[in-house]
XYZ file of C-alpha atoms in Angstrom:
740
model
C 81.590 -2.297 -147.168
C 80.586 -4.487 -144.215
C 77.675 -3.534 -141.941
C 78.265 -1.030 -139.177
C 79.110 -2.213 -135.711
C 75.918 -3.018 -133.847
C 74.279 -5.341 -136.396
C 76.432 -8.454 -136.676
C 74.166 -10.302 -139.100
C 76.533 -13.251 -139.508
C 76.622 -13.918 -135.757
C 72.864 -13.451 -135.478
C 72.273 -15.856 -138.366
C 74.541 -18.529 -136.876
C 72.875 -18.148 -133.494
C 69.428 -18.474 -135.054
C 70.373 -21.680 -136.901
C 71.825 -23.077 -133.675
C 68.581 -22.297 -131.831
C 66.575 -24.050 -134.539
C 68.866 -27.065 -134.158
C 68.074 -27.136 -130.437
C 64.376 -26.767 -131.174
C 64.529 -29.823 -133.466
C 66.761 -31.614 -130.936
C 69.176 -32.339 -133.797
C 72.380 -34.231 -133.115
C 74.244 -32.098 -135.649
C 73.637 -29.514 -138.366
C 75.545 -27.890 -141.221
C 75.060 -24.627 -143.143
C 76.077 -24.888 -146.816
C 76.826 -21.420 -148.231
C 76.782 -20.652 -151.979
C 75.667 -24.216 -152.681
C 72.359 -25.671 -153.831
C 70.377 -28.812 -153.171
C 67.543 -30.568 -154.983
C 65.248 -29.535 -152.109
C 63.441 -26.287 -152.963
C 62.321 -25.112 -149.498
C 61.448 -27.548 -146.676
C 62.197 -31.277 -146.932
C 61.801 -33.924 -144.248
C 63.258 -37.408 -144.633
C 62.925 -39.685 -141.616
C 64.850 -37.805 -138.922
C 66.588 -35.319 -141.240
C 65.312 -31.798 -141.977
C 66.563 -29.619 -144.846
C 65.780 -25.900 -145.103
C 66.740 -24.698 -148.584
C 67.132 -21.116 -149.826
C 68.271 -19.408 -153.032
C 72.023 -19.841 -152.530
C 72.207 -21.702 -149.212
C 70.729 -24.649 -147.413
C 70.868 -25.953 -143.831
C 70.749 -29.660 -142.952
C 69.743 -30.813 -139.460
C 70.781 -34.414 -138.775
C 69.214 -37.041 -136.480
C 66.390 -34.815 -135.255
C 64.576 -36.280 -132.244
C 61.734 -33.756 -132.434
C 60.256 -33.103 -135.884
C 57.933 -30.148 -135.330
C 54.813 -29.454 -137.384
C 55.096 -28.087 -140.923
C 53.458 -24.743 -140.015
C 56.144 -24.037 -137.427
C 58.839 -25.097 -139.887
C 57.421 -22.637 -142.439
C 57.757 -19.801 -139.907
C 61.340 -20.837 -139.164
C 62.144 -21.153 -142.888
C 60.828 -17.635 -143.518
C 62.816 -16.213 -140.597
C 66.132 -17.714 -141.760
C 65.371 -16.738 -145.365
C 64.906 -13.110 -144.305
C 68.108 -13.229 -142.236
C 70.014 -14.491 -145.299
C 68.578 -11.767 -147.539
C 69.352 -9.150 -144.924
C 72.903 -10.432 -144.414
C 73.645 -10.490 -148.162
C 72.114 -7.048 -148.643
C 74.148 -5.646 -145.763
C 77.334 -7.261 -146.991
C 76.940 -5.779 -150.463
C 75.593 -2.407 -149.312
C 77.709 0.697 -149.784
C 76.168 2.491 -146.829
C 73.594 2.130 -144.096
C 72.105 4.922 -142.041
C 72.440 4.960 -138.252
C 68.630 5.013 -138.073
C 68.372 1.913 -140.254
C 71.115 0.225 -138.209
C 69.341 1.000 -134.951
C 66.000 -0.321 -136.201
C 67.577 -3.459 -137.605
C 69.311 -4.218 -134.352
C 66.076 -3.878 -132.403
C 64.016 -5.954 -134.843
C 66.516 -8.775 -135.145
C 67.167 -8.884 -131.409
C 63.420 -9.237 -130.779
C 63.237 -12.120 -133.255
C 66.214 -13.889 -131.695
C 64.781 -13.477 -128.179
C 61.510 -15.097 -129.269
C 63.336 -18.136 -130.674
C 65.517 -18.432 -127.553
C 62.392 -18.509 -125.400
C 60.945 -21.271 -127.577
C 64.042 -23.388 -126.970
C 64.429 -22.740 -123.248
C 60.812 -22.952 -122.080
C 57.977 -25.391 -122.662
C 55.078 -23.356 -124.084
C 51.674 -24.606 -125.101
C 50.757 -24.534 -128.794
C 48.979 -21.146 -128.584
C 51.881 -19.342 -126.900
C 54.363 -21.046 -129.229
C 52.418 -19.753 -132.227
C 52.405 -16.219 -130.753
C 56.171 -16.246 -130.231
C 56.783 -17.499 -133.747
C 54.496 -14.801 -135.129
C 56.322 -12.118 -133.129
C 59.678 -13.376 -134.380
C 58.526 -13.521 -137.989
C 56.955 -10.051 -137.874
C 60.095 -8.496 -136.345
C 62.455 -9.984 -138.859
C 60.043 -9.281 -141.755
C 60.099 -5.571 -140.933
C 63.875 -5.536 -141.082
C 63.938 -6.766 -144.656
C 61.736 -3.837 -145.756
C 64.798 -1.601 -145.444
C 66.755 -3.702 -147.917
C 63.847 -4.147 -150.298
C 63.494 -0.363 -150.574
C 67.228 -0.029 -151.220
C 67.053 -2.706 -153.917
C 64.072 -0.981 -155.576
C 66.228 2.092 -156.251
C 69.008 -0.110 -157.652
C 66.467 -1.900 -159.849
C 65.087 1.398 -161.219
C 68.560 2.743 -161.986
C 69.552 -0.512 -163.700
C 66.394 -0.628 -165.839
C 66.878 3.003 -166.822
C 70.547 2.542 -167.761
C 69.699 -0.556 -169.818
C 66.664 1.165 -171.414
C 64.416 -1.626 -170.093
C 61.656 0.435 -168.463
C 58.350 -0.555 -170.072
C 56.471 2.560 -171.216
C 52.691 2.374 -171.728
C 49.697 4.715 -171.685
C 47.454 4.488 -168.611
C 44.864 6.320 -166.547
C 46.388 8.129 -163.548
C 43.016 8.347 -161.776
C 42.661 4.567 -161.820
C 46.100 4.192 -160.209
C 45.204 6.596 -157.397
C 41.825 4.931 -156.776
C 43.492 1.511 -156.701
C 46.062 2.682 -154.126
C 43.380 4.312 -151.972
C 41.469 1.018 -151.963
C 44.642 -0.828 -150.938
C 45.247 1.631 -148.077
C 41.594 1.749 -146.996
C 42.153 0.071 -143.615
C 45.048 2.415 -142.759
C 42.901 5.419 -143.701
C 40.021 4.221 -141.506
C 42.322 3.437 -138.568
C 43.259 7.152 -138.379
C 39.750 8.349 -139.264
C 41.095 10.373 -142.200
C 39.010 12.190 -144.810
C 39.995 11.982 -148.485
C 39.340 14.858 -150.915
C 40.053 13.950 -154.541
C 39.545 16.657 -157.203
C 40.299 16.653 -160.943
C 40.387 20.040 -162.631
C 40.639 18.643 -166.186
C 39.167 15.690 -168.080
C 42.580 14.537 -169.324
C 43.700 11.570 -167.219
C 45.932 9.582 -169.586
C 49.716 9.808 -169.324
C 52.565 7.786 -170.778
C 55.191 6.193 -168.561
C 56.007 3.135 -166.484
C 52.817 1.938 -164.812
C 54.831 -0.056 -162.237
C 57.173 2.743 -161.130
C 54.620 5.582 -161.106
C 52.277 3.335 -159.141
C 55.099 2.696 -156.644
C 55.943 6.418 -156.336
C 52.316 7.491 -155.716
C 51.873 4.625 -153.255
C 54.901 5.830 -151.256
C 53.552 9.410 -151.164
C 50.020 8.398 -150.123
C 51.360 5.913 -147.581
C 53.499 8.692 -146.065
C 50.498 11.032 -146.091
C 48.668 8.495 -143.914
C 51.610 7.533 -141.700
C 52.618 11.132 -140.866
C 49.065 12.454 -140.571
C 47.206 13.507 -137.445
C 44.288 11.574 -135.964
C 41.053 12.681 -137.688
C 43.003 14.628 -140.320
C 42.670 14.733 -144.092
C 44.417 14.098 -147.400
C 43.772 16.285 -150.456
C 44.628 14.979 -153.920
C 44.466 17.388 -156.866
C 45.134 16.629 -160.543
C 45.514 19.390 -163.149
C 47.186 19.886 -166.533
C 49.146 22.792 -167.968
C 51.754 23.239 -170.726
C 51.803 19.532 -171.690
C 52.425 18.472 -168.086
C 50.149 16.800 -165.560
C 50.512 18.139 -162.012
C 49.595 15.906 -159.065
C 49.414 17.441 -155.611
C 49.123 15.320 -152.455
C 48.523 17.476 -149.371
C 47.920 16.237 -145.839
C 47.461 17.576 -142.342
C 50.576 16.952 -140.245
C 52.859 18.220 -137.524
C 54.864 20.128 -140.152
C 58.379 19.820 -141.563
C 61.210 22.244 -140.895
C 62.146 24.253 -143.996
C 65.811 23.355 -143.492
C 64.968 19.693 -144.028
C 62.925 20.052 -147.229
C 65.646 19.406 -149.808
C 67.430 16.726 -147.797
C 64.312 14.561 -147.487
C 64.717 13.394 -151.079
C 68.187 12.016 -150.337
C 68.823 8.434 -149.228
C 68.571 7.758 -145.470
C 67.231 11.238 -144.624
C 64.203 11.511 -142.319
C 62.386 14.405 -140.690
C 63.549 15.185 -137.162
C 60.177 16.744 -136.373
C 58.283 13.509 -137.044
C 57.411 11.100 -134.258
C 57.822 8.219 -136.740
C 61.281 6.867 -137.561
C 61.602 5.569 -141.113
C 64.437 4.266 -143.245
C 64.698 7.452 -145.296
C 64.581 5.609 -148.629
C 60.948 5.961 -149.762
C 61.151 9.600 -150.880
C 64.519 9.003 -152.569
C 62.788 6.339 -154.668
C 59.909 8.726 -155.461
C 62.317 11.397 -156.708
C 64.244 8.845 -158.782
C 61.006 7.703 -160.464
C 59.931 11.285 -161.244
C 63.418 12.163 -162.561
C 63.485 9.116 -164.851
C 60.169 10.227 -166.345
C 61.460 13.752 -167.087
C 59.389 15.353 -164.339
C 60.123 17.233 -161.116
C 58.899 17.177 -157.523
C 58.853 19.700 -154.697
C 57.801 19.799 -151.055
C 55.670 22.693 -149.822
C 54.911 23.766 -146.230
C 51.773 25.661 -145.194
C 51.196 27.982 -142.237
C 48.701 25.519 -140.706
C 51.509 22.891 -140.800
C 50.005 21.063 -143.777
C 52.555 19.398 -146.047
C 52.159 18.937 -149.814
C 54.198 16.988 -152.335
C 53.696 18.407 -155.830
C 55.084 16.643 -158.872
C 54.804 17.075 -162.639
C 54.799 14.360 -165.309
C 54.912 14.835 -169.099
C 51.418 14.651 -170.595
C 50.395 13.108 -173.937
C 47.090 12.690 -175.701
C 45.734 9.145 -175.576
C 46.615 6.973 -178.559
C 45.734 3.292 -178.763
C 47.260 0.861 -181.228
C 44.349 -0.955 -182.849
C 44.685 -4.294 -184.643
C 41.592 -3.728 -186.818
C 41.199 0.019 -187.508
C 38.108 -0.410 -189.704
C 36.154 -2.211 -186.998
C 37.140 0.385 -184.415
C 36.315 3.302 -186.673
C 32.939 1.771 -187.491
C 32.172 1.200 -183.813
C 33.300 4.738 -182.962
C 31.160 6.213 -185.752
C 28.061 4.314 -184.617
C 28.730 5.273 -181.019
C 29.141 8.955 -181.872
C 25.977 8.990 -184.018
C 23.875 7.582 -181.243
C 25.675 9.484 -178.498
C 26.241 6.283 -176.532
C 29.988 6.181 -177.002
C 30.451 9.243 -174.823
C 28.625 7.826 -171.817
C 28.937 4.029 -172.162
C 31.824 1.592 -172.906
C 30.771 0.305 -176.323
C 34.001 0.742 -178.322
C 36.055 -2.487 -178.545
C 39.627 -2.325 -177.237
C 42.072 -4.854 -178.625
C 44.429 -6.394 -176.091
C 47.974 -7.707 -176.343
C 47.360 -11.465 -176.714
C 50.128 -14.026 -177.140
C 49.991 -17.811 -177.379
C 52.763 -20.367 -176.965
C 50.632 -23.409 -177.735
C 49.937 -24.226 -174.071
C 48.438 -20.978 -172.769
C 47.055 -17.761 -174.194
C 48.288 -14.689 -172.304
C 46.124 -11.553 -172.413
C 47.532 -8.227 -171.200
C 45.296 -5.224 -170.663
C 46.276 -1.571 -170.928
C 46.558 -1.280 -167.140
C 49.002 -4.155 -166.862
C 46.564 -6.888 -165.806
C 47.417 -10.411 -166.988
C 44.982 -13.229 -167.780
C 46.358 -16.661 -168.693
C 43.995 -19.254 -170.181
C 44.694 -22.761 -171.451
C 44.874 -22.564 -175.239
C 42.380 -25.404 -175.711
C 39.903 -23.917 -173.191
C 36.488 -22.720 -174.350
C 36.672 -19.018 -173.461
C 36.190 -15.468 -174.685
C 37.437 -12.097 -173.407
C 35.750 -8.775 -174.139
C 37.156 -5.336 -173.435
C 35.132 -2.174 -174.221
C 35.660 1.523 -173.472
C 33.884 4.811 -174.066
C 35.239 7.618 -176.273
C 36.948 9.492 -173.424
C 38.382 6.251 -172.006
C 36.917 7.162 -168.610
C 34.768 4.002 -168.473
C 35.464 0.408 -169.419
C 33.817 -2.998 -169.312
C 35.799 -6.242 -169.271
C 34.371 -9.756 -169.236
C 35.970 -13.209 -169.217
C 33.656 -16.105 -170.120
C 35.017 -19.576 -169.353
C 32.927 -22.586 -170.408
C 35.711 -25.166 -169.930
C 39.388 -25.265 -169.015
C 41.658 -23.420 -166.578
C 42.485 -19.702 -166.211
C 44.688 -17.548 -163.952
C 43.884 -13.895 -163.397
C 46.266 -11.285 -161.938
C 44.585 -7.900 -162.017
C 46.204 -4.507 -161.641
C 43.359 -2.133 -160.830
C 41.016 -3.505 -163.508
C 37.460 -4.617 -162.768
C 36.575 -7.794 -164.647
C 33.266 -9.633 -164.785
C 33.562 -13.416 -164.852
C 30.978 -15.678 -166.454
C 31.040 -19.450 -165.885
C 28.344 -22.112 -166.212
C 25.730 -21.566 -163.451
C 27.508 -18.555 -161.910
C 28.695 -14.995 -162.531
C 30.823 -12.809 -160.282
C 32.976 -9.669 -160.254
C 36.496 -9.349 -158.938
C 37.289 -6.938 -156.124
C 40.870 -8.068 -155.695
C 43.936 -8.980 -157.655
C 44.601 -12.697 -157.975
C 42.194 -15.595 -158.608
C 42.081 -18.836 -160.593
C 39.052 -20.243 -162.425
C 38.428 -23.770 -163.633
C 35.509 -25.518 -165.295
C 35.589 -29.295 -165.404
C 32.701 -31.096 -163.699
C 31.876 -27.975 -161.678
C 32.723 -24.301 -161.857
C 35.421 -23.644 -159.224
C 37.163 -20.442 -158.141
C 40.152 -19.898 -155.810
C 40.829 -16.452 -154.312
C 44.482 -15.798 -153.421
C 44.462 -12.018 -153.014
C 41.618 -9.534 -152.636
C 38.017 -10.724 -152.928
C 35.247 -11.503 -155.417
C 31.562 -10.640 -155.306
C 28.916 -13.126 -156.381
C 25.270 -12.051 -156.069
C 25.052 -10.519 -152.586
C 28.009 -12.415 -151.158
C 31.598 -11.259 -150.881
C 34.212 -14.038 -150.769
C 37.630 -13.008 -149.454
C 41.141 -14.307 -150.010
C 41.996 -17.702 -148.579
C 38.716 -19.249 -149.724
C 37.425 -21.013 -152.783
C 33.957 -21.874 -153.968
C 32.352 -24.251 -156.406
C 29.023 -24.121 -158.168
C 27.536 -27.417 -159.397
C 24.818 -27.890 -161.999
C 22.109 -27.127 -159.440
C 23.573 -23.629 -159.035
C 24.085 -23.938 -155.258
C 27.505 -22.527 -154.242
C 29.773 -24.217 -151.707
C 32.548 -22.301 -149.944
C 35.689 -23.974 -148.527
C 39.025 -22.839 -147.125
C 41.975 -23.185 -149.522
C 44.529 -25.929 -148.895
C 48.097 -25.010 -147.963
C 50.675 -24.752 -150.730
C 52.873 -27.836 -151.276
C 56.345 -27.570 -149.740
C 59.404 -29.798 -149.885
C 59.577 -29.689 -153.682
C 62.474 -31.661 -155.149
C 63.904 -31.838 -158.677
C 66.059 -34.577 -160.118
C 67.567 -34.836 -163.597
C 67.303 -38.384 -164.943
C 69.624 -40.021 -167.457
C 66.919 -40.221 -170.132
C 66.702 -36.409 -170.251
C 63.557 -36.104 -168.184
C 63.149 -34.442 -164.814
C 61.467 -35.961 -161.779
C 59.487 -33.519 -159.632
C 58.332 -34.497 -156.156
C 56.092 -32.322 -153.986
C 55.480 -32.587 -150.258
C 52.127 -34.114 -149.363
C 49.397 -31.667 -148.286
C 46.694 -32.747 -145.850
C 43.311 -32.903 -147.591
C 44.748 -33.034 -151.126
C 43.386 -35.645 -153.551
C 45.572 -34.527 -156.453
C 48.278 -32.037 -157.377
C 48.763 -29.611 -160.225
C 52.013 -28.258 -161.609
C 52.299 -25.368 -164.063
C 55.756 -24.985 -165.610
C 57.179 -21.924 -167.380
C 60.438 -20.508 -168.712
C 60.008 -17.212 -166.855
C 59.019 -16.057 -163.372
C 56.028 -14.113 -164.730
C 54.661 -17.299 -166.335
C 54.254 -15.608 -169.706
C 55.851 -18.564 -171.511
C 54.165 -21.596 -169.966
C 55.576 -24.909 -171.194
C 53.128 -27.306 -169.573
C 50.389 -28.004 -167.037
C 50.248 -31.374 -165.283
C 47.690 -32.927 -162.938
C 48.629 -36.062 -160.997
C 47.486 -38.096 -157.984
C 50.817 -39.299 -156.583
C 53.210 -36.628 -155.265
C 55.786 -37.422 -157.989
C 55.699 -36.765 -161.724
C 58.181 -37.340 -164.504
C 58.249 -35.099 -167.570
C 60.560 -34.543 -170.510
C 62.426 -31.227 -170.786
C 64.320 -30.817 -174.034
C 66.405 -27.764 -173.116
C 68.750 -26.836 -170.294
C 67.977 -23.630 -168.430
C 66.051 -22.177 -165.526
C 62.418 -23.148 -165.129
C 59.686 -22.033 -162.770
C 56.798 -24.089 -161.471
C 53.632 -23.394 -159.559
C 52.791 -26.346 -157.344
C 49.147 -26.550 -156.261
C 47.262 -29.011 -154.059
C 43.692 -29.759 -155.178
C 40.981 -30.783 -152.692
C 38.102 -33.249 -153.133
C 35.896 -30.456 -154.516
C 38.377 -29.755 -157.323
C 39.317 -26.384 -155.784
C 42.931 -25.292 -156.250
C 44.799 -24.473 -153.041
C 47.524 -21.899 -152.450
C 50.422 -21.866 -154.903
C 54.104 -22.393 -154.152
C 56.310 -20.944 -156.897
C 59.852 -22.291 -157.053
C 62.748 -22.032 -159.475
C 64.898 -24.923 -160.598
C 67.781 -25.520 -162.926
C 67.531 -28.171 -165.632
C 71.017 -29.306 -166.654
C 70.567 -32.528 -168.554
C 73.250 -31.636 -171.126
C 75.730 -30.725 -168.384
C 75.178 -34.126 -166.760
C 75.633 -35.829 -170.145
C 78.891 -33.914 -170.608
C 80.101 -35.204 -167.219
C 79.131 -38.729 -168.247
C 81.217 -38.396 -171.418
C 84.149 -37.049 -169.378
C 84.140 -40.219 -167.263
C 84.257 -42.230 -170.489
C 87.118 -39.962 -171.681
C 85.036 -39.046 -174.752
C 86.083 -35.393 -174.564
C 84.883 -34.296 -178.011
C 81.424 -35.688 -177.279
C 81.430 -34.003 -173.870
C 82.226 -30.686 -175.591
C 79.118 -31.109 -177.781
C 76.868 -31.506 -174.743
C 78.505 -28.627 -172.826
C 78.197 -26.270 -175.815
C 74.536 -27.225 -176.262
C 73.928 -26.424 -172.595
C 75.684 -23.080 -172.983
C 73.440 -22.257 -175.945
C 70.311 -23.282 -173.996
C 71.309 -20.986 -171.127
C 71.902 -18.221 -173.732
C 75.485 -17.942 -172.440
C 74.164 -16.332 -169.244
C 74.959 -19.074 -166.721
C 78.358 -19.920 -165.285
C 77.942 -23.708 -165.120
C 78.229 -24.567 -168.855
C 81.353 -22.382 -169.042
C 82.756 -24.181 -165.984
C 82.174 -27.539 -167.652
C 83.745 -26.388 -170.933
C 86.805 -25.035 -169.102
C 87.227 -28.327 -167.229
C 87.006 -30.331 -170.470
C 89.704 -28.209 -172.149
C 91.874 -28.642 -169.041
C 91.512 -32.416 -169.333
C 92.379 -32.180 -173.047
C 95.572 -30.314 -172.116
C 94.473 -27.059 -173.791
C 95.296 -24.952 -170.758
C 95.223 -21.454 -172.330
C 91.783 -22.184 -173.822
C 90.635 -23.514 -170.457
C 91.696 -20.297 -168.680
C 89.936 -18.138 -171.282
C 86.622 -19.969 -170.849
C 86.839 -20.275 -167.055
C 87.329 -16.507 -166.810
C 83.961 -16.138 -168.566
C 82.452 -18.375 -165.895
C 83.963 -16.147 -163.203
C 82.385 -13.082 -164.817
C 79.000 -14.730 -164.229
C 79.805 -16.075 -160.758
C 82.615 -14.178 -159.093
C 85.213 -16.070 -157.030
C 83.661 -19.472 -157.775
C 85.956 -21.860 -155.938
C 85.803 -24.716 -158.469
C 86.716 -22.479 -161.400
C 89.581 -20.797 -159.530
C 91.012 -24.211 -158.608
C 90.928 -25.296 -162.257
C 92.553 -22.045 -163.445
C 95.316 -22.512 -160.883
C 95.927 -26.035 -162.226
C 96.024 -24.628 -165.765
C 98.741 -22.173 -164.727
C 100.590 -24.983 -162.913
C 100.804 -27.089 -166.072
C 101.759 -24.010 -168.109
C 104.708 -23.603 -165.669
C 103.394 -20.227 -164.486
C 103.859 -21.180 -160.835
C 103.622 -17.628 -159.482
C 100.077 -17.133 -160.795
C 99.041 -20.573 -159.578
C 100.437 -19.805 -156.119
C 98.623 -16.442 -156.035
C 95.243 -18.089 -156.697
C 95.764 -20.837 -154.116
C 96.801 -18.302 -151.463
C 93.668 -16.247 -152.207
C 91.454 -19.317 -151.775
C 93.141 -20.214 -148.489
C 92.650 -16.652 -147.254
C 88.913 -17.257 -147.716
C 89.002 -20.735 -146.157
C 92.212 -22.049 -144.628
C 90.816 -25.625 -144.736
C 90.188 -25.661 -148.480
C 91.478 -29.128 -149.357
C 91.969 -28.568 -153.095
C 93.851 -25.324 -152.456
C 96.108 -26.959 -149.828
C 97.002 -29.803 -152.187
C 97.421 -27.508 -155.208
C 99.687 -25.123 -153.299
C 101.770 -28.086 -152.060
C 102.187 -29.183 -155.696
C 103.413 -25.678 -156.571
C 105.921 -25.720 -153.704
C 107.173 -29.178 -154.777
C 107.688 -27.873 -158.306
C 109.599 -24.895 -156.873
C 111.569 -27.331 -154.637
C 110.326 -25.553 -151.511
C 110.019 -28.831 -149.622
C 109.327 -27.500 -146.121
C 106.418 -25.325 -147.327
C 105.015 -28.255 -149.334
C 105.296 -30.557 -146.315
C 103.482 -28.053 -144.104
C 100.479 -27.852 -146.481
C 100.354 -31.620 -147.029
C 100.432 -32.385 -143.302
C 97.599 -29.929 -142.720
C 95.596 -31.625 -145.483
C 96.410 -35.000 -143.907
C 94.869 -33.838 -140.611
C 91.694 -32.773 -142.449
C 91.250 -35.623 -144.945
C 93.810 -38.479 -144.866
C 92.104 -40.093 -147.895
C 92.496 -37.131 -150.256
C 93.423 -38.312 -153.766
C 97.180 -37.980 -154.536
C 97.924 -36.762 -150.978
C 99.964 -39.847 -150.015
C 101.733 -39.775 -153.392
C 102.974 -36.210 -152.731
C 103.898 -37.079 -149.127
C 106.019 -39.896 -150.570
C 107.835 -37.366 -152.782
C 108.511 -35.189 -149.715
C 109.824 -38.225 -147.812
C 112.151 -39.115 -150.685
C 113.550 -35.582 -150.744
C 114.269 -36.018 -147.025
C 115.985 -39.380 -147.746
C 113.297 -41.400 -145.898
C 112.627 -44.281 -148.328
C 110.719 -46.466 -145.880
C 108.316 -43.665 -145.122
C 107.924 -42.988 -148.844
C 107.135 -46.682 -149.469
C 104.496 -46.582 -146.729
C 102.794 -43.519 -148.272
C 102.808 -45.055 -151.755
C 101.320 -48.331 -150.552
C 98.597 -46.341 -148.794
C 97.824 -44.408 -152.010
C 97.554 -47.644 -154.032
C 95.365 -49.200 -151.339
C 92.972 -46.225 -151.394
C 92.851 -45.846 -155.197
C 93.789 -49.207 -156.788
C 92.472 -48.223 -160.230
C 93.744 -44.619 -160.295
C 97.266 -44.808 -158.868
C 99.514 -45.519 -161.856
C 101.905 -42.705 -160.857
C 102.159 -44.061 -157.323
C 102.753 -47.611 -158.622
C 105.447 -46.400 -160.993
C 107.286 -44.535 -158.211
C 106.953 -47.542 -155.896
C 108.500 -49.836 -158.529
C 111.401 -47.424 -159.044
C 112.153 -47.327 -155.291
C 111.953 -51.099 -154.929
C 114.190 -51.635 -157.959
C 116.588 -49.137 -156.363
C 116.442 -46.810 -159.345
C 115.892 -44.069 -156.780
């Protein structure tokens, strides 16, 4: 269902791209939809600018005014959000009037800001403000779609039985969320009352989804609270269920609205805030999936409370070495220390792929360390699991830390510190260096926040610097020798670059880490498939800058198959295409497309159709595959099916050259000369050099008894394609010898 009237995303997107073209003073530009380029985000070559996205890219040609990279990043983000919003709207089954109204306002504000940038000459400060306003407006609009997609993601994971279930501490989740929302709480001068009526705090479920549900409830409790109000959080257990109650002062909710608030796109009419009406629907979905229930309660003083129940289990931990744990527990119990202090070792989920060791804690934190690094990780708890102590010691090598509510102590040569945030990297080479991407770390009496890095040399004196920007303009190129060439955009202040490559977006299966001085590296990749890289600029102090994570597609075997096709070595091309299909685990359309094309060229049309239909299951309505299927049907003499496909393609794009030519071929076979002539003449007006066009025009001319015109078309075909026009030459000889 298309978006409701009032938010014409396609028009807004086109207008935005046009405004950017004017801002760059580009002579021309083109938006390529459902196509990819070897540019990953922002690429600048001489006077050409490319902005690349997941399934689209925009090229601006002959730009007279190449603006600074920071401004281009803002523009890239704005268009990226427009594209996500447009695709989400296009595929959405419904959209509330409230969401529509908010979207229209947000996107209009963003467009107005860009129009002002084009029409008026602002100084750098005002230009930055307008770009910020535009980015913030359009960023808010995508929140609506992200919430909608979260519900779809939950339902999909549940139906596929892919929700990861672990045991975790509910109190730690709540404390983590309260820390995250600390600024919002202070801005309204709210008081927090957190009480636990039982010692049991461990439940079993999805850490990610329960965290998201509680976050939504606490965020609402802040958003819909009164100035100087309060939030009460109570945890209790009864009958194998844990009950969590979140109560807040508010303006009240009408009893008639209570049940409806858990439905999609429903909001309270009594609230002064207008939301999307999706957050509580997600909360209820999460609770339902976990076998719990949730209710909304009103109080006479207008307080509102959300009360939900989750199944409770006693804590059980899988231990790799039960004898060591039992011994430690026994000693701890004897001395009484195990009750009060974290002295019992906890064994973590540790995996190694030869390049990196990946450590996962019970709370979902991830620590990745180079396998050949000199490091150790300790994790202790007390008997009740209410206290823990975690420490990572790194004497040499590189480590990445992404924490999820855990507190970890870091020990490096000449320095120790404790994390207060979520994402940092550590490295010990000549010096001990730390980069803080999210949150903060505490070292001695100093707190270092995100966006900064510090190094400690042998003399123990720390030096703090601002992190370099992430590299942009990342390009990938498959080379004939099976390697891939990766080029990153230069970053001011960088003396070297680092690339970390993995098979997955969570970087659990890292395949390599590379450090290089020039902005281009070449590395061998043995398998086709999707790969992810983190590109990092490193400054003169050895401190890693911000990371840019991009996804690319390695298709060496597909390219080798195409090379074999050109050599007409079809059996060899099938070997390469099948290997690619195996590498992609039969989950990507492109190997199937290549296999279908090869079978078409071999004349095995039924087999070609069968395989190309598998490609279409993975990428619906792919133009190239539909064209090839239509040709298969044409050669199988099933002209009606071929015609149906060509007409569908032309309904999507009436200037589709392959569809125009293919449909003309069908009409010629059906001896519908006037229809064939109409399609061929339209193709002639679009691309007079289209392969086989003049040959088919010659056949039309012959049917109309115009030999001279036919001769002219055939001579043109031979002139354009001297090495690929045997059919045209044969027909020309027959006309000249008066066999026709």
